[in-house]
Amino acid sequence: MPSIIRKAKPEDLLEISKLNLELFNIQRQFDPTANLEWTFSPDGQEYFKTRISTEDSFTEVAEDESGKLIGYIFGAIFKRQPWRIEGKYAELESIYIKPEYKGEKLGSQLTNNFINWCRQNKVNHVSVIPSAQNEGAIKFYRKMGFSEYDTIMQLDL
């Protein structure tokens, strides 16, 4: 099935939100703290609107041949932590492809598009934070050229 990748538009908000909720439902197996109500909350909706509409954000969607959204990617340029060296930083914040479309290289295309956008915007460092237990995501990001940099550890009380 040929798929199309394009820049997200404000009218994609509802379908992107539905896809994000699908991602969160999958993510719960790796992170039980994922808030399934966040996606459609005012904060969640504002986050998506901002990612779709601001210049320092990157949002693309993948759609199937009938025009139905089957995936998305969000990323943004962000302010560096003051203790990091000078440079421009970006984060690949969220990417999701419906499971039935895995293997079509859509995730790779979306990620490469984001990385190219970062290059065009003179970004020096791109990060992504997958769940440590999500071995599939970690393998994917390594294949895309990412490597471990920081490790986030947590103690549940």
Coordinates of C-alpha atoms in Angstrom, one line a residue:
M1 CA 0.0 0.0 0.0
P2 CA 1.6 3.3 -1.0
S3 CA 1.5 5.9 1.8
I4 CA 2.0 9.6 1.7
I5 CA 3.9 11.7 4.2
R6 CA 3.1 15.3 4.6
K7 CA 3.2 18.3 7.0
A8 CA 0.4 18.1 9.6
K9 CA -2.4 20.6 9.4
P10 CA -4.6 22.0 12.2
E11 CA -7.5 19.9 10.8
D12 CA -5.5 16.7 11.5
L13 CA -5.7 17.4 15.3
L14 CA -8.4 14.9 16.1
E15 CA -6.9 12.0 14.1
I16 CA -3.4 12.8 15.5
S17 CA -4.9 12.7 19.0
K18 CA -6.5 9.3 18.4
L19 CA -3.2 8.0 17.1
N20 CA -1.4 9.4 20.2
L21 CA -3.9 7.6 22.5
E22 CA -3.1 4.3 20.6
L23 CA 0.6 5.0 21.3
F24 CA -0.1 5.6 25.0
N25 CA -2.1 2.4 25.3
I26 CA 0.9 0.5 23.9
Q27 CA 3.3 2.5 26.0
R28 CA 1.5 1.5 29.2
Q29 CA 3.2 -1.9 29.0
F30 CA 6.6 -0.1 29.3
D31 CA 5.5 2.8 31.4
P32 CA 2.5 2.4 33.7
T33 CA 2.6 6.1 34.6
A34 CA 1.5 7.0 31.0
N35 CA -1.7 9.1 31.6
L36 CA -4.3 7.9 29.1
E37 CA -6.4 11.0 29.8
W38 CA -3.7 13.5 28.8
T39 CA -4.1 13.2 25.1
F40 CA -7.6 14.7 25.0
S41 CA -7.0 17.0 28.1
P42 CA -6.7 20.7 27.5
D43 CA -2.9 20.4 28.1
G44 CA -2.6 17.6 25.6
Q45 CA -4.7 19.4 22.9
E46 CA -2.7 22.6 23.4
Y47 CA 0.6 20.6 23.1
F48 CA -0.6 19.1 19.7
K49 CA -1.8 22.5 18.4
T50 CA 1.5 24.1 19.3
R51 CA 3.5 21.3 17.6
I52 CA 1.4 21.6 14.5
S53 CA 1.6 25.4 14.3
T54 CA 4.9 26.8 15.6
E55 CA 8.1 27.3 13.6
D56 CA 10.3 25.6 16.2
S57 CA 8.2 22.5 16.0
F58 CA 8.1 19.7 13.5
T59 CA 5.0 17.6 12.8
E60 CA 4.4 15.3 9.9
V61 CA 1.7 12.7 9.3
A62 CA 1.6 9.5 7.2
E63 CA -1.6 8.7 5.5
D64 CA -2.7 5.6 3.6
E65 CA -4.0 5.6 0.0
S66 CA -7.5 6.6 1.1
G67 CA -6.2 9.6 3.1
K68 CA -6.6 8.1 6.6
L69 CA -3.9 9.0 9.0
I70 CA -1.8 6.0 10.0
G71 CA 1.1 7.7 11.8
Y72 CA 2.8 10.9 13.0
I73 CA 5.9 12.4 14.3
F74 CA 6.4 15.3 16.7
G75 CA 9.7 17.1 17.4
A76 CA 10.8 20.5 18.5
I77 CA 13.8 22.7 19.1
F78 CA 14.2 23.4 22.8
K79 CA 16.3 25.6 25.0
R80 CA 19.5 23.9 26.1
Q81 CA 20.0 23.1 29.8
P82 CA 22.3 25.8 31.2
W83 CA 24.9 23.3 32.1
R84 CA 25.2 22.0 28.5
I85 CA 27.6 23.4 26.0
E86 CA 26.3 26.1 23.6
G87 CA 24.4 24.7 20.7
K88 CA 21.0 24.2 19.3
Y89 CA 19.1 21.2 20.7
A90 CA 16.0 19.3 19.4
E91 CA 14.0 16.3 20.7
L92 CA 12.1 13.8 18.7
E93 CA 9.2 13.8 21.2
S94 CA 6.8 11.2 19.8
I95 CA 6.4 9.0 16.8
Y96 CA 3.8 6.4 16.1
I97 CA 2.9 4.2 13.1
K98 CA -0.2 1.9 13.3
P99 CA 1.0 -1.7 13.8
E100 CA -0.5 -2.9 10.6
Y101 CA 1.8 -0.5 8.7
K102 CA 5.1 -1.5 10.4
G103 CA 7.6 -2.7 7.9
E104 CA 6.8 0.0 5.3
K105 CA 9.7 2.1 6.5
L106 CA 7.3 5.0 7.4
G107 CA 9.0 5.4 10.8
S108 CA 12.4 5.7 9.1
Q109 CA 11.0 8.2 6.6
L110 CA 9.4 10.4 9.3
T111 CA 12.6 10.2 11.4
N112 CA 14.8 11.1 8.5
N113 CA 12.5 14.0 7.6
F114 CA 12.8 15.3 11.2
I115 CA 16.6 14.9 11.2
N116 CA 16.8 16.8 7.9
W117 CA 14.6 19.5 9.3
C118 CA 16.9 19.7 12.3
R119 CA 19.9 20.1 9.9
Q120 CA 18.1 22.9 8.0
N121 CA 17.5 24.6 11.3
K122 CA 21.1 24.3 12.3
V123 CA 20.4 22.0 15.2
N124 CA 23.6 20.5 16.8
H125 CA 22.1 17.8 19.0
V126 CA 19.0 15.6 18.5
S127 CA 17.7 13.5 21.4
V128 CA 14.9 10.9 21.9
I129 CA 13.9 9.3 25.2
P130 CA 12.4 5.8 24.7
S131 CA 11.3 3.7 27.6
A132 CA 14.2 1.6 28.8
Q133 CA 12.1 -1.5 28.5
N134 CA 11.0 -0.8 24.9
E135 CA 13.6 -2.8 23.2
G136 CA 12.0 -2.4 19.8
A137 CA 12.1 1.4 20.0
I138 CA 15.7 1.4 21.2
K139 CA 16.7 -0.9 18.3
F140 CA 14.9 1.4 15.9
Y141 CA 16.6 4.5 17.2
R142 CA 20.0 2.8 17.1
K143 CA 19.4 1.9 13.5
M144 CA 18.6 5.5 12.8
G145 CA 22.0 6.6 14.2
F146 CA 21.1 7.5 17.8
S147 CA 23.2 6.2 20.6
E148 CA 22.9 6.2 24.4
Y149 CA 23.9 9.6 25.9
D150 CA 22.1 10.1 29.2
T151 CA 20.5 7.5 31.4
I152 CA 17.4 8.4 33.4
M153 CA 17.0 6.3 36.5
Q154 CA 13.9 6.3 38.8
L155 CA 13.1 5.0 42.2
D156 CA 9.5 4.3 42.8
L157 CA 8.4 4.9 46.4

